[in-house]
Amino acid sequence: MQKLIFLKYGELSTKKENRNFFIKLLNNNIKKVLEDVEITYDYGRMFIIPKDNNFNDVINKLQNVFGIHEIVVADRLFNKDLEAIKKEVINVLQTKQFNTFKVEVKRSDKTYPYDGMELRKILGSVILKNIPNLKVDVNNPDIVITIEIRQKEVLIYSDGIKGLGGYPVSSLGKGILMLSGGIDSPVAGYLAIKRGIKLEAIYFESPPHTSEAALDKVKKLAQRLALYNNDIKLHIINFTAIQEAIYKNIPHDYLITIMRRMMYRISAIIASRENAKVLINGESIGQVASQTLTSMNAINAVVNIPVIRPVACFDKLEIIAIAKKIETFATSILPYEDCCTIFVPDHPVINPDKHRCEEYEKLIDYEDLIYTAVKNKNTILIKAENKEFADIL
Ligand code: ATP
Ligand code: MG
């Protein structure tokens, strides 16, 4: 008997012709987070054997990998003899607490001398005979014990652990996440990774108006996202000159609108350089003046690349619930100023006019400022497990 973990792919099963591509990618992603395991896979399952027998550690890590529907710990028997199966089923069940059960049989080896129905009956009565005070309940059992009769082996297992679902990271290409130190953007990033988008992040800082501590906070959030994203590139843009030019020259009710148009323009340039197909941000409809539908139009108008707003239709409490689940919340609420909060006007325009934005922007030499900001960007690679952040450029 050998103990192993197998994975059910879930949503991947809907990807008919691309299925192999998705499975290979999942395999690669898993190899990046797990060392010292033996991995094999077929069209329906992925099998993982931890070499050091550390099942808990492996399961914990797998719970952060997108593209896995269920994680199941199973016993594998190479002896397909019915007596051996009976013995192992009892062994497995004796370690568990339950009152009602159901036996399920999957029989891909069609030559096996007993059919599914016979096996269910035989194994059900063996369980009832050997473990006292149990009942069969086919509708709502405490435990389902499954016996799979495969070509070369038998798998025996009960209920699995839910995986994160979604698609393997990178399967849908790359996106640039506009990552502020707030609550919303890390959640938006997490939801985008779930759909198979490999993230790079961009952060606009305005030293000395924003502190090193604010940047550290963003790095910490990026590191948390790196857990799901394998690792994450963080592009840090010095936004001070642009922000000061806007502050000095543009009517204050339009400060935020113009500032966000600049952020979008720069993010789109980085996306095109990095071959990313979408921008992602934490905008949520109606949350602040810059997130009314009219504002979104005026801001979005400066780029052609699609902008995905995963939390657009969530209310704040829903966003906070996810932030807590992915453990970004505690970092997000640390009280460091980001560049938006410092330059916030008293009365930001709620329905900005696109043409007025264009007129106001003529008051600053924004193309040069953007060119310089992009040229001076600082990019670092953040790994999930690293305490320190390694400079790569
Ligand atoms: P969050 O909680 O994510 O900071 P917010 O409620 O503070 O969002 P805004 O400040 O209006 O809302 O920002 C909306 C979105 O714009 C953010 O979710 C983020 O995607 C992006 N953004 C804002 N500030 C920055 C920044 N300094 N660097 C990068 N992206 C930013
Ligand atoms: Mg913010």
Short mmCIF file of C-alpha atoms and ligand atoms in Angstrom, two decimals:
data_model
loop_
_atom_site.label_atom_id
_atom_site.label_comp_id
_atom_site.label_asym_id
_atom_site.label_seq_id
_atom_site.Cartn_x
_atom_site.Cartn_y
_atom_site.Cartn_z
CA MET A 1 0.00 0.00 0.00
CA GLN A 2 1.20 3.46 -0.84
CA LYS A 3 -0.21 6.76 0.40
CA LEU A 4 -0.46 9.52 -2.18
CA ILE A 5 -2.23 12.74 -3.07
CA PHE A 6 -4.21 13.16 -6.22
CA LEU A 7 -5.76 16.27 -7.67
CA LYS A 8 -9.02 16.74 -9.51
CA TYR A 9 -8.80 19.43 -12.17
CA GLY A 10 -12.38 20.71 -11.95
CA GLU A 11 -13.01 23.65 -14.25
CA LEU A 12 -10.19 22.54 -16.53
CA SER A 13 -12.36 19.65 -17.58
CA THR A 14 -14.40 22.11 -19.65
CA LYS A 15 -11.34 22.96 -21.74
CA LYS A 16 -11.58 20.24 -24.36
CA GLU A 17 -8.95 20.92 -26.99
CA ASN A 18 -6.66 22.95 -24.71
CA ARG A 19 -6.82 20.53 -21.86
CA ASN A 20 -3.30 19.20 -22.23
CA PHE A 21 -1.91 22.72 -22.30
CA PHE A 22 -3.72 23.58 -19.06
CA ILE A 23 -2.64 20.37 -17.34
CA LYS A 24 1.03 20.83 -18.32
CA LEU A 25 0.93 24.39 -17.04
CA LEU A 26 -0.64 23.27 -13.77
CA ASN A 27 2.10 20.66 -13.45
CA ASN A 28 4.78 23.34 -14.00
CA ASN A 29 3.14 25.69 -11.51
CA ILE A 30 2.98 22.96 -8.89
CA LYS A 31 6.64 22.07 -9.44
CA LYS A 32 7.51 25.69 -8.65
CA VAL A 33 5.93 25.50 -5.19
CA LEU A 34 6.70 21.90 -4.26
CA GLU A 35 10.13 20.45 -3.89
CA ASP A 36 10.88 16.84 -3.17
CA VAL A 37 7.76 15.37 -4.65
CA GLU A 38 7.18 12.92 -7.43
CA ILE A 39 4.48 14.13 -9.83
CA THR A 40 2.79 12.19 -12.59
CA TYR A 41 -0.38 13.03 -14.43
CA ASP A 42 -2.87 11.80 -16.93
CA TYR A 43 -5.87 13.30 -18.64
CA GLY A 44 -8.09 13.09 -15.56
CA ARG A 45 -5.79 13.31 -12.53
CA MET A 46 -2.49 14.49 -11.19
CA PHE A 47 -0.69 12.25 -8.68
CA ILE A 48 1.74 13.57 -6.10
CA ILE A 49 3.93 11.56 -3.77
CA PRO A 50 5.81 13.59 -1.14
CA LYS A 51 9.29 12.06 -0.86
CA ASP A 52 9.69 13.02 2.78
CA ASN A 53 6.15 11.92 3.66
CA ASN A 54 5.24 15.46 4.71
CA PHE A 55 1.65 15.37 3.50
CA ASN A 56 0.44 18.36 5.52
CA ASP A 57 3.05 20.70 4.12
CA VAL A 58 2.30 19.59 0.56
CA ILE A 59 -1.45 19.97 1.05
CA ASN A 60 -1.01 23.47 2.53
CA LYS A 61 0.99 24.56 -0.48
CA LEU A 62 -1.42 23.02 -2.96
CA GLN A 63 -4.23 24.99 -1.35
CA ASN A 64 -2.67 28.16 -2.79
CA VAL A 65 -2.45 26.88 -6.35
CA PHE A 66 -5.14 27.87 -8.84
CA GLY A 67 -6.50 25.24 -11.22
CA ILE A 68 -7.08 22.57 -8.59
CA HIS A 69 -10.64 21.61 -7.79
CA GLU A 70 -10.01 19.05 -5.08
CA ILE A 71 -7.05 17.62 -3.19
CA VAL A 72 -7.53 14.01 -2.18
CA VAL A 73 -5.36 11.81 0.02
CA ALA A 74 -5.68 8.22 -1.16
CA ASP A 75 -4.32 4.76 -0.52
CA ARG A 76 -3.01 3.04 -3.59
CA LEU A 77 -3.08 -0.75 -3.68
CA PHE A 78 -1.12 -2.60 -6.32
CA ASN A 79 -2.75 -5.83 -5.22
CA LYS A 80 -6.22 -5.73 -6.78
CA ASP A 81 -7.38 -8.83 -4.96
CA LEU A 82 -10.82 -8.37 -3.34
CA GLU A 83 -9.60 -9.54 0.08
CA ALA A 84 -6.81 -6.95 0.03
CA ILE A 85 -9.31 -4.23 -0.88
CA LYS A 86 -11.66 -5.24 1.95
CA LYS A 87 -8.83 -5.09 4.46
CA GLU A 88 -7.65 -1.69 3.32
CA VAL A 89 -11.15 -0.17 3.29
CA ILE A 90 -11.55 -1.18 6.93
CA ASN A 91 -8.09 0.19 7.78
CA VAL A 92 -8.93 3.53 6.19
CA LEU A 93 -12.30 3.87 7.88
CA GLN A 94 -11.10 2.82 11.31
CA THR A 95 -9.10 6.05 11.58
CA LYS A 96 -12.18 8.24 11.02
CA GLN A 97 -15.12 9.47 13.08
CA PHE A 98 -18.52 9.03 11.43
CA ASN A 99 -21.94 7.44 11.89
CA THR A 100 -23.28 7.11 8.37
CA PHE A 101 -21.52 6.24 5.14
CA LYS A 102 -21.90 5.47 1.50
CA VAL A 103 -19.68 3.31 -0.72
CA GLU A 104 -18.93 4.49 -4.25
CA VAL A 105 -17.17 2.39 -6.82
CA LYS A 106 -15.48 3.60 -10.00
CA ARG A 107 -14.37 0.83 -12.25
CA SER A 108 -12.27 1.88 -15.22
CA ASP A 109 -10.85 -1.67 -15.46
CA LYS A 110 -13.84 -3.26 -17.19
CA THR A 111 -12.26 -6.73 -16.95
CA TYR A 112 -12.38 -6.77 -13.14
CA PRO A 113 -14.36 -9.88 -12.06
CA TYR A 114 -16.92 -7.90 -9.98
CA ASP A 115 -19.01 -5.08 -11.34
CA GLY A 116 -19.68 -1.79 -9.54
CA MET A 117 -22.96 -2.86 -8.01
CA GLU A 118 -21.53 -6.12 -6.63
CA LEU A 119 -18.51 -4.34 -5.18
CA ARG A 120 -20.68 -1.74 -3.48
CA LYS A 121 -22.74 -4.44 -1.81
CA ILE A 122 -19.78 -6.58 -0.78
CA LEU A 123 -17.79 -3.68 0.64
CA GLY A 124 -20.84 -2.11 2.32
CA SER A 125 -21.58 -5.27 4.23
CA VAL A 126 -17.90 -5.80 5.14
CA ILE A 127 -17.85 -2.31 6.67
CA LEU A 128 -21.09 -2.89 8.61
CA LYS A 129 -19.76 -6.20 9.91
CA ASN A 130 -16.35 -4.88 11.03
CA ILE A 131 -17.09 -1.44 12.42
CA PRO A 132 -19.88 -1.28 15.03
CA ASN A 133 -22.84 1.14 15.09
CA LEU A 134 -22.72 2.37 11.52
CA LYS A 135 -25.53 2.98 9.07
CA VAL A 136 -25.65 3.31 5.31
CA ASP A 137 -27.05 6.63 4.10
CA VAL A 138 -26.98 7.13 0.36
CA ASN A 139 -28.47 10.63 0.41
CA ASN A 140 -26.61 12.52 3.09
CA PRO A 141 -23.79 10.38 4.49
CA ASP A 142 -21.17 11.66 6.93
CA ILE A 143 -18.54 10.04 4.78
CA VAL A 144 -18.30 8.75 1.22
CA ILE A 145 -15.70 6.07 0.71
CA THR A 146 -14.68 5.66 -2.89
CA ILE A 147 -12.96 2.66 -4.40
CA GLU A 148 -11.51 3.10 -7.85
CA ILE A 149 -10.57 -0.01 -9.75
CA ARG A 150 -8.01 1.16 -12.30
CA GLN A 151 -5.93 -0.85 -14.78
CA LYS A 152 -2.86 -1.33 -12.61
CA GLU A 153 -4.03 -0.30 -9.16
CA VAL A 154 -6.87 0.37 -6.78
CA LEU A 155 -7.37 3.77 -5.16
CA ILE A 156 -9.25 4.05 -1.88
CA TYR A 157 -10.19 7.44 -0.47
CA SER A 158 -12.83 9.44 1.32
CA ASP A 159 -13.72 13.12 1.09
CA GLY A 160 -11.10 15.49 -0.32
CA ILE A 161 -10.11 19.03 0.53
CA LYS A 162 -11.46 21.82 -1.63
CA GLY A 163 -8.86 23.48 -3.86
CA LEU A 164 -8.92 27.12 -5.00
CA GLY A 165 -10.46 26.30 -8.39
CA GLY A 166 -9.91 28.74 -11.25
CA TYR A 167 -7.34 28.32 -13.99
CA PRO A 168 -3.59 27.70 -13.69
CA VAL A 169 -1.63 30.95 -13.43
CA SER A 170 -0.34 32.18 -16.81
CA SER A 171 -2.79 30.11 -18.82
CA LEU A 172 -4.56 33.26 -20.00
CA GLY A 173 -1.47 35.46 -20.41
CA LYS A 174 -0.23 38.47 -18.53
CA GLY A 175 -1.90 41.52 -16.93
CA ILE A 176 -0.66 44.65 -15.15
CA LEU A 177 -2.23 45.19 -11.73
CA MET A 178 -2.37 48.78 -10.50
CA LEU A 179 -1.43 48.03 -6.92
CA SER A 180 -1.96 50.70 -4.30
CA GLY A 181 -1.59 50.15 -0.60
CA GLY A 182 -5.36 49.94 -0.15
CA ILE A 183 -7.78 47.11 0.43
CA ASP A 184 -9.28 46.81 -3.03
CA SER A 185 -6.40 46.39 -5.43
CA PRO A 186 -4.81 43.27 -3.85
CA VAL A 187 -8.24 41.63 -3.89
CA ALA A 188 -8.68 42.62 -7.54
CA GLY A 189 -5.27 41.07 -8.24
CA TYR A 190 -6.14 37.83 -6.50
CA LEU A 191 -9.37 37.50 -8.48
CA ALA A 192 -7.51 38.13 -11.73
CA ILE A 193 -4.92 35.45 -10.91
CA LYS A 194 -7.80 33.08 -10.31
CA ARG A 195 -8.82 33.46 -13.95
CA GLY A 196 -5.36 32.38 -15.08
CA ILE A 197 -3.81 35.84 -15.51
CA LYS A 198 -0.15 36.10 -14.53
CA LEU A 199 0.22 39.44 -12.77
CA GLU A 200 2.86 42.09 -12.85
CA ALA A 201 2.17 45.00 -10.52
CA ILE A 202 2.70 48.72 -10.93
CA TYR A 203 2.91 51.14 -8.03
CA PHE A 204 3.02 54.95 -8.26
CA GLU A 205 4.94 56.60 -5.45
CA SER A 206 5.50 60.28 -4.78
CA PRO A 207 8.48 60.71 -2.50
CA PRO A 208 8.92 62.71 -0.31
CA HIS A 209 5.12 63.07 -0.07
CA THR A 210 4.84 59.31 0.29
CA SER A 211 7.11 57.39 2.60
CA GLU A 212 9.37 54.37 2.29
CA ALA A 213 6.94 52.68 4.68
CA ALA A 214 4.15 53.08 2.12
CA LEU A 215 6.32 51.36 -0.49
CA ASP A 216 7.16 48.56 1.95
CA LYS A 217 3.47 48.04 2.49
CA VAL A 218 2.94 47.62 -1.26
CA LYS A 219 5.87 45.20 -1.41
CA LYS A 220 4.32 43.20 1.37
CA LEU A 221 1.00 43.06 -0.47
CA ALA A 222 2.81 42.04 -3.65
CA GLN A 223 4.57 39.30 -1.73
CA ARG A 224 1.25 37.96 -0.55
CA LEU A 225 -0.02 37.92 -4.14
CA ALA A 226 3.21 36.20 -5.21
CA LEU A 227 2.02 33.19 -3.25
CA TYR A 228 -0.67 32.60 -5.87
CA ASN A 229 1.21 34.11 -8.83
CA ASN A 230 4.44 32.05 -8.37
CA ASP A 231 6.37 35.30 -8.07
CA ILE A 232 5.56 38.87 -9.06
CA LYS A 233 7.35 41.70 -10.83
CA LEU A 234 6.70 45.07 -9.22
CA HIS A 235 7.26 48.18 -11.35
CA ILE A 236 7.76 51.22 -9.15
CA ILE A 237 7.09 54.53 -10.86
CA ASN A 238 8.21 57.83 -9.41
CA PHE A 239 5.12 59.96 -9.83
CA THR A 240 6.24 63.05 -7.92
CA ALA A 241 6.98 65.36 -10.86
CA ILE A 242 3.71 64.52 -12.58
CA GLN A 243 1.71 64.90 -9.41
CA GLU A 244 3.32 68.25 -8.56
CA ALA A 245 2.78 69.55 -12.11
CA ILE A 246 -0.88 68.60 -11.90
CA TYR A 247 -1.22 70.16 -8.46
CA LYS A 248 0.35 73.44 -9.56
CA ASN A 249 -1.38 73.87 -12.92
CA ILE A 250 -4.74 72.18 -12.99
CA PRO A 251 -7.99 73.24 -11.29
CA HIS A 252 -8.22 71.24 -8.12
CA ASP A 253 -11.59 69.66 -8.74
CA TYR A 254 -9.94 67.84 -11.69
CA LEU A 255 -6.78 66.78 -9.81
CA ILE A 256 -7.80 63.19 -9.27
CA THR A 257 -9.29 62.68 -12.71
CA ILE A 258 -6.14 63.94 -14.46
CA MET A 259 -3.87 62.10 -12.07
CA ARG A 260 -5.66 58.85 -12.81
CA ARG A 261 -5.50 59.48 -16.54
CA MET A 262 -1.72 59.76 -16.14
CA MET A 263 -1.59 56.53 -14.16
CA TYR A 264 -3.58 54.77 -16.87
CA ARG A 265 -1.32 56.10 -19.61
CA ILE A 266 1.82 54.92 -17.83
CA SER A 267 0.30 51.53 -16.96
CA ALA A 268 -0.64 51.02 -20.62
CA ILE A 269 2.94 51.80 -21.71
CA ILE A 270 4.31 49.27 -19.21
CA ALA A 271 1.73 46.72 -20.36
CA SER A 272 2.76 47.09 -23.96
CA ARG A 273 6.46 46.77 -23.06
CA GLU A 274 5.87 43.69 -20.95
CA ASN A 275 3.51 42.15 -23.46
CA ALA A 276 0.62 42.22 -21.02
CA LYS A 277 -2.86 42.07 -22.50
CA VAL A 278 -4.94 43.87 -19.85
CA LEU A 279 -4.79 46.37 -17.01
CA ILE A 280 -6.37 45.38 -13.71
CA ASN A 281 -7.33 47.69 -10.88
CA GLY A 282 -9.36 47.86 -7.69
CA GLU A 283 -11.99 50.35 -8.81
CA SER A 284 -15.43 49.68 -7.42
CA ILE A 285 -18.44 51.45 -8.90
CA GLY A 286 -19.54 54.44 -6.86
CA GLN A 287 -16.97 54.00 -4.08
CA VAL A 288 -15.38 57.44 -4.55
CA ALA A 289 -15.76 60.39 -6.95
CA SER A 290 -13.25 58.94 -9.40
CA GLN A 291 -15.26 55.73 -9.62
CA THR A 292 -18.59 57.04 -10.92
CA LEU A 293 -19.50 55.76 -14.36
CA THR A 294 -18.79 59.21 -15.87
CA SER A 295 -15.39 59.31 -14.14
CA MET A 296 -14.55 55.84 -15.35
CA ASN A 297 -15.33 56.98 -18.90
CA ALA A 298 -13.21 60.12 -18.64
CA ILE A 299 -10.30 58.17 -17.17
CA ASN A 300 -10.56 55.05 -19.32
CA ALA A 301 -10.66 57.17 -22.51
CA VAL A 302 -6.85 57.63 -22.55
CA VAL A 303 -6.07 53.94 -23.15
CA ASN A 304 -7.08 51.31 -25.68
CA ILE A 305 -6.04 48.27 -23.68
CA PRO A 306 -8.95 46.52 -21.87
CA VAL A 307 -9.22 47.43 -18.20
CA ILE A 308 -10.52 44.72 -15.90
CA ARG A 309 -12.05 45.73 -12.59
CA PRO A 310 -12.67 42.49 -10.72
CA VAL A 311 -14.27 44.18 -7.68
CA ALA A 312 -16.32 46.70 -9.68
CA CYS A 313 -19.63 45.24 -8.52
CA PHE A 314 -18.66 44.18 -5.00
CA ASP A 315 -19.52 46.27 -2.00
CA LYS A 316 -16.80 47.11 0.50
CA LEU A 317 -17.79 44.37 2.96
CA GLU A 318 -17.54 41.72 0.25
CA ILE A 319 -14.11 43.03 -0.73
CA ILE A 320 -12.97 43.06 2.91
CA ALA A 321 -14.11 39.45 3.36
CA ILE A 322 -11.84 38.35 0.51
CA ALA A 323 -8.99 40.58 1.75
CA LYS A 324 -9.19 38.80 5.10
CA LYS A 325 -9.28 35.39 3.47
CA ILE A 326 -6.15 36.08 1.43
CA GLU A 327 -4.49 37.79 4.39
CA THR A 328 -3.89 41.18 2.79
CA PHE A 329 -6.34 43.07 5.00
CA ALA A 330 -4.08 43.61 8.01
CA THR A 331 -1.36 45.08 5.77
CA SER A 332 -3.81 47.18 3.73
CA ILE A 333 -5.14 49.00 6.77
CA LEU A 334 -1.71 50.09 8.00
CA PRO A 335 -1.88 53.88 8.11
CA TYR A 336 0.63 55.07 5.52
CA GLU A 337 -0.32 57.75 3.03
CA ASP A 338 -0.38 56.81 -0.61
CA CYS A 339 0.02 59.34 -3.37
CA CYS A 340 -3.73 59.69 -3.94
CA THR A 341 -4.61 60.51 -0.37
CA ILE A 342 -2.05 63.34 -0.11
CA PHE A 343 -3.27 65.28 -3.12
CA VAL A 344 -6.98 64.76 -2.57
CA PRO A 345 -8.93 68.00 -3.20
CA ASP A 346 -11.87 69.06 -1.02
CA HIS A 347 -14.40 68.76 -3.84
CA PRO A 348 -13.35 66.35 -6.57
CA VAL A 349 -15.53 66.50 -9.67
CA ILE A 350 -18.08 63.70 -9.75
CA ASN A 351 -18.96 63.94 -13.42
CA PRO A 352 -15.75 65.03 -15.16
CA ASP A 353 -15.94 66.17 -18.74
CA LYS A 354 -13.54 64.44 -21.12
CA HIS A 355 -12.95 67.55 -23.23
CA ARG A 356 -12.15 69.65 -20.21
CA CYS A 357 -9.63 66.99 -19.16
CA GLU A 358 -7.97 67.36 -22.55
CA GLU A 359 -7.89 71.17 -22.27
CA TYR A 360 -6.43 71.10 -18.77
CA GLU A 361 -3.79 68.57 -19.77
CA LYS A 362 -2.45 71.08 -22.30
CA LEU A 363 -1.33 73.13 -19.30
CA ILE A 364 1.35 70.60 -18.44
CA ASP A 365 4.06 68.97 -20.49
CA TYR A 366 2.75 65.56 -19.63
CA GLU A 367 4.25 63.56 -22.48
CA ASP A 368 7.77 64.48 -21.39
CA LEU A 369 6.93 63.83 -17.76
CA ILE A 370 5.53 60.40 -18.61
CA TYR A 371 8.56 59.59 -20.75
CA THR A 372 10.88 60.39 -17.84
CA ALA A 373 8.79 58.50 -15.30
CA VAL A 374 8.79 55.37 -17.46
CA LYS A 375 12.50 55.69 -18.21
CA ASN A 376 13.29 55.90 -14.49
CA LYS A 377 11.07 53.05 -13.37
CA ASN A 378 12.50 50.64 -10.89
CA THR A 379 11.46 47.00 -11.28
CA ILE A 380 11.93 44.37 -8.62
CA LEU A 381 11.05 40.70 -8.54
CA ILE A 382 9.24 39.58 -5.43
CA LYS A 383 9.10 35.95 -4.48
CA ALA A 384 6.54 34.47 -2.15
CA GLU A 385 9.05 32.94 0.22
CA ASN A 386 11.73 35.64 0.26
CA LYS A 387 11.97 37.90 3.24
CA GLU A 388 14.13 40.32 1.26
CA PHE A 389 13.22 41.72 -2.14
CA ALA A 390 15.77 41.15 -4.88
CA ASP A 391 16.50 43.96 -7.31
CA ILE A 392 16.53 42.71 -10.86
CA LEU A 393 16.87 45.85 -12.96
P1 ATP B 1 -7.49 50.64 -2.96
O1 ATP B 1 -8.16 50.27 -1.67
O2 ATP B 1 -7.21 49.51 -3.83
O3 ATP B 1 -6.31 51.55 -2.76
P2 ATP B 1 -9.21 52.87 -3.25
O4 ATP B 1 -10.52 52.58 -2.74
O5 ATP B 1 -8.21 53.56 -2.37
O6 ATP B 1 -8.57 51.50 -3.77
P3 ATP B 1 -8.51 54.70 -5.36
O7 ATP B 1 -7.44 55.30 -4.55
O8 ATP B 1 -9.46 55.60 -6.08
O9 ATP B 1 -9.43 53.67 -4.60
O10 ATP B 1 -7.84 53.82 -6.44
C1 ATP B 1 -8.55 52.99 -7.31
C2 ATP B 1 -7.58 52.01 -7.90
O11 ATP B 1 -6.55 52.69 -8.62
C3 ATP B 1 -6.84 51.19 -6.86
O12 ATP B 1 -7.60 50.09 -6.46
C4 ATP B 1 -5.62 50.79 -7.64
O13 ATP B 1 -5.89 49.74 -8.53
C5 ATP B 1 -5.31 52.04 -8.45
N1 ATP B 1 -4.38 52.91 -7.71
C6 ATP B 1 -4.65 53.94 -6.89
N2 ATP B 1 -3.53 54.48 -6.37
C7 ATP B 1 -2.50 53.79 -6.91
C8 ATP B 1 -1.07 53.86 -6.77
N3 ATP B 1 -0.47 54.74 -5.98
N4 ATP B 1 -0.34 52.95 -7.46
C9 ATP B 1 -0.92 52.03 -8.25
N5 ATP B 1 -2.25 51.93 -8.41
C10 ATP B 1 -3.04 52.79 -7.75
MG MG B 2 -6.17 53.59 -2.78
#
